[in-house]
mmCIF file of C-alpha atoms in Angstrom:
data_model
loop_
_atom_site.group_PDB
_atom_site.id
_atom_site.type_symbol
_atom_site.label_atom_id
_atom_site.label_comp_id
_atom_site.label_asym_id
_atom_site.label_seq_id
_atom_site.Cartn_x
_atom_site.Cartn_y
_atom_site.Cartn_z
ATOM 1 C CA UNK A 23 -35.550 -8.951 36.330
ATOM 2 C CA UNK A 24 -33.157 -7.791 33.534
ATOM 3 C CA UNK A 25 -33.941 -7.602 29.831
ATOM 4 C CA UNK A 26 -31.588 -8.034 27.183
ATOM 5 C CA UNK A 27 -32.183 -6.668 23.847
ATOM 6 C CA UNK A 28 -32.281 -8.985 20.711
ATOM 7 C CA UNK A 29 -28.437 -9.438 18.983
ATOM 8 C CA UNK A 30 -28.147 -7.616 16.107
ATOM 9 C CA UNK A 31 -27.998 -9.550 12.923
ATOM 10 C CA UNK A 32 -27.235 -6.943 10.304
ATOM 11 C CA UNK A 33 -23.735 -5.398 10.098
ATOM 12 C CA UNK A 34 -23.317 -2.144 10.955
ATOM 13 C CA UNK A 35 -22.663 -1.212 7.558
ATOM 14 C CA UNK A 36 -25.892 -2.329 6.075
ATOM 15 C CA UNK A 37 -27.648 -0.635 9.239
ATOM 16 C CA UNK A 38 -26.360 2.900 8.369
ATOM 17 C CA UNK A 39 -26.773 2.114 4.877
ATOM 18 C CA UNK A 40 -23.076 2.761 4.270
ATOM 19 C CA UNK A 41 -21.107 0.621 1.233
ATOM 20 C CA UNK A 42 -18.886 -2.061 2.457
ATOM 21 C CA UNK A 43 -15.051 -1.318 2.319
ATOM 22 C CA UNK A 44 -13.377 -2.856 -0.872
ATOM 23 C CA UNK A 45 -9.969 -2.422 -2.630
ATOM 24 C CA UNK A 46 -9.748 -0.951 -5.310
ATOM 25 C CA UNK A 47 -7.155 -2.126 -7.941
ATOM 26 C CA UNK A 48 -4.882 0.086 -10.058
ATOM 27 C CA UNK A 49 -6.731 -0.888 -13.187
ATOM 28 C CA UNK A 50 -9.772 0.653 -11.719
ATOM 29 C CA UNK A 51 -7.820 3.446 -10.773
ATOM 30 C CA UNK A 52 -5.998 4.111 -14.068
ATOM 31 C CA UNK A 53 -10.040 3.963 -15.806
ATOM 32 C CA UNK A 54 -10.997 6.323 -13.606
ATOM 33 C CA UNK A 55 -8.685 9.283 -14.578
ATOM 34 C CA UNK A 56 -8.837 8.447 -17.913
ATOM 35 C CA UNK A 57 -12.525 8.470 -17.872
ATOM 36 C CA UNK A 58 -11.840 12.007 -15.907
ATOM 37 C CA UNK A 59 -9.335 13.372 -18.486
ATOM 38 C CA UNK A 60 -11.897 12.428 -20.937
ATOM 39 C CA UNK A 61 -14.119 14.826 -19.899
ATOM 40 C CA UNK A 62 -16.677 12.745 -17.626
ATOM 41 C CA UNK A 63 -17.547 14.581 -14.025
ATOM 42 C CA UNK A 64 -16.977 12.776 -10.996
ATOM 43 C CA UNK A 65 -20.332 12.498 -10.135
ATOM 44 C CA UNK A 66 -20.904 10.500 -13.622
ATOM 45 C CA UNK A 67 -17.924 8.284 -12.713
ATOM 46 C CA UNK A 68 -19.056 7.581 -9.093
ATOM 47 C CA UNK A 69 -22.701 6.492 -10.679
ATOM 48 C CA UNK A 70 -21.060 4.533 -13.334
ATOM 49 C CA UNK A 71 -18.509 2.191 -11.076
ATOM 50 C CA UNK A 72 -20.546 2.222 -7.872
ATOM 51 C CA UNK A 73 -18.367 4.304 -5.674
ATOM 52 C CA UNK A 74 -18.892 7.200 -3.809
ATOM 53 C CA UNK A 75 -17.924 10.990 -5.208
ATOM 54 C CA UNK A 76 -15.006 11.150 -2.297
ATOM 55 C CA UNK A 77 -13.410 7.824 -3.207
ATOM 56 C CA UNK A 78 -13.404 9.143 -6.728
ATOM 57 C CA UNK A 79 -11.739 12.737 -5.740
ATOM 58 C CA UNK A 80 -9.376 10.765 -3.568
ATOM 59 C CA UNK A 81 -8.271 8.612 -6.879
ATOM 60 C CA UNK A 82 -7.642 11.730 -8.951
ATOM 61 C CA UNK A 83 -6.107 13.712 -6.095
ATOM 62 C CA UNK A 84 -3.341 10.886 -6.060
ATOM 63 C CA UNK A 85 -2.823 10.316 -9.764
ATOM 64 C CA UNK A 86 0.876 10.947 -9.693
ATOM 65 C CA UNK A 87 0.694 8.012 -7.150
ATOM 66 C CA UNK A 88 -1.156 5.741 -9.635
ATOM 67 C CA UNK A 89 0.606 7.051 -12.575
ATOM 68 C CA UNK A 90 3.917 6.464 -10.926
ATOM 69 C CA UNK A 91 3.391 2.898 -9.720
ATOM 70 C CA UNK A 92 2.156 1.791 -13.279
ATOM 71 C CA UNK A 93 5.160 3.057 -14.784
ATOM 72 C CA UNK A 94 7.101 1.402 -12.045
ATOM 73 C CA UNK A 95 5.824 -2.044 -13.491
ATOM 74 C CA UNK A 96 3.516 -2.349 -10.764
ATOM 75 C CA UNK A 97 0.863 -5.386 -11.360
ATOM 76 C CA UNK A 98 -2.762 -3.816 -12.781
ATOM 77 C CA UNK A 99 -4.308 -6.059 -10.764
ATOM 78 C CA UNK A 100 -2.693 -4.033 -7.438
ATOM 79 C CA UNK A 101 -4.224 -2.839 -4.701
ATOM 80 C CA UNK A 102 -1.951 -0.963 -2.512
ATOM 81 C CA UNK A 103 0.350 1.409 -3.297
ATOM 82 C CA UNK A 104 3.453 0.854 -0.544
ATOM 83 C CA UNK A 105 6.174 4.020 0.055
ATOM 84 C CA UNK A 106 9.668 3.166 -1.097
ATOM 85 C CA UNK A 107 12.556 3.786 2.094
ATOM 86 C CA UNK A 108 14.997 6.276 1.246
ATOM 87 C CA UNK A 109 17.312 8.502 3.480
ATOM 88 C CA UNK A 110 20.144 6.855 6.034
ATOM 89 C CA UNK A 111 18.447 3.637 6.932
ATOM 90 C CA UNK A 112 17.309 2.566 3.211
ATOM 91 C CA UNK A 113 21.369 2.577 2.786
ATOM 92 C CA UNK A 114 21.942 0.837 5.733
ATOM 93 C CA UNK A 115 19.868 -1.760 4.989
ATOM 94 C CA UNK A 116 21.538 -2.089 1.353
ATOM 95 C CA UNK A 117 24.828 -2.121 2.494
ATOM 96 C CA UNK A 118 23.567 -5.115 5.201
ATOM 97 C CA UNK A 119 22.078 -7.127 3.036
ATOM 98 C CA UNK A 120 25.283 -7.087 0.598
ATOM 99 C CA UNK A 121 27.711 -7.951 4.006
ATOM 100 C CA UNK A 122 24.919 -11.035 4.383
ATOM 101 C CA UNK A 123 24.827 -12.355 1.118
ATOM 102 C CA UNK A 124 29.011 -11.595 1.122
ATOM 103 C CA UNK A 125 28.978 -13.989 4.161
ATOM 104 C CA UNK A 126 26.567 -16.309 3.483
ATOM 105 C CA UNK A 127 28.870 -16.821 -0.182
ATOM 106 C CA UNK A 128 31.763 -17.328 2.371
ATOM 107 C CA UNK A 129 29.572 -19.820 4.145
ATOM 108 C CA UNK A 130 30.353 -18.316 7.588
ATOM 109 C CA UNK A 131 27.497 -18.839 9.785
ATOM 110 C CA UNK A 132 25.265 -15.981 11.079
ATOM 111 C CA UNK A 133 23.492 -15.030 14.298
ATOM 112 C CA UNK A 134 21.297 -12.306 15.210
ATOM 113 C CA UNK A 135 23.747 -10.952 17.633
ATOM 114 C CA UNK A 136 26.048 -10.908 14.431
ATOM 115 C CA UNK A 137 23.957 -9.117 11.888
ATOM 116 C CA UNK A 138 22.695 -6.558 14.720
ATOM 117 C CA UNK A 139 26.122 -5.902 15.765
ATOM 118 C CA UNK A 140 27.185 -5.472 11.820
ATOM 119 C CA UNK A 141 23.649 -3.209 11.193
ATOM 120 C CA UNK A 142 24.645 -0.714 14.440
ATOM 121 C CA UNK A 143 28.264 -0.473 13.153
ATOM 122 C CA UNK A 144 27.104 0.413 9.719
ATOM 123 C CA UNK A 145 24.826 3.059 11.191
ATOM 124 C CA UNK A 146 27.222 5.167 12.415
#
């Protein structure tokens, strides 16, 4: 005779009494290190908005990040910061997109054999 034990009806998260994940927008973020520069300690910050001490030190240790993005006309209401492409293939890509919209203008019809041909000619 086997015995199976009961499903388990909580989440995991409310089992080990952890938080659940949640994003965090750049609003929040921008509060945060201003409430820092201020003079408030992390600890005070972390009670006040309900996150942990860590997610707080990871904020402030990327402040160029959120200070960068916000000048970059990013949307307050953001909640992921995404790299932008640079080097070889960022150029690529700009020169490819010019050759499509230059032959779409010309309204001569494109394949994917076409543009991949065009994309490993321009890498080289």
């Amino acid at each position: 005779m086997i015995i199976y034990a009961p499903k388990c009806t909580k989440s995991t998260a409310a089992v080990a009494g952890k938080r659940p994940r949640r994003a965090i927008n750049l609003e929040t973020k921008l509060n945060v290190i201003k409430d820092y520069e201020g003079g408030k300690s992390v600890m005070v910050i972390a009670r006040q908005s309900g996150m942990s001490h860590s997610t707080i030190a990871t904020i402030l240790k990327n402040k160029n990040k959120v200070t960068e993005a916000i000048k970059g006309s990013a949307s307050l209401k953001t909640t992921r910061l995404t790299k932008i492409r640079e080097g070889p293939v960022s150029d690529m890509e700009k020169l490819l997109i010019t050759w499509i919209e230059d032959q779409t203008q010309k309204r001569i019809p494109l394949s994917t054999m076409t543009i991949t041909t065009k994309a490993k000619s321009l890498r080289y």
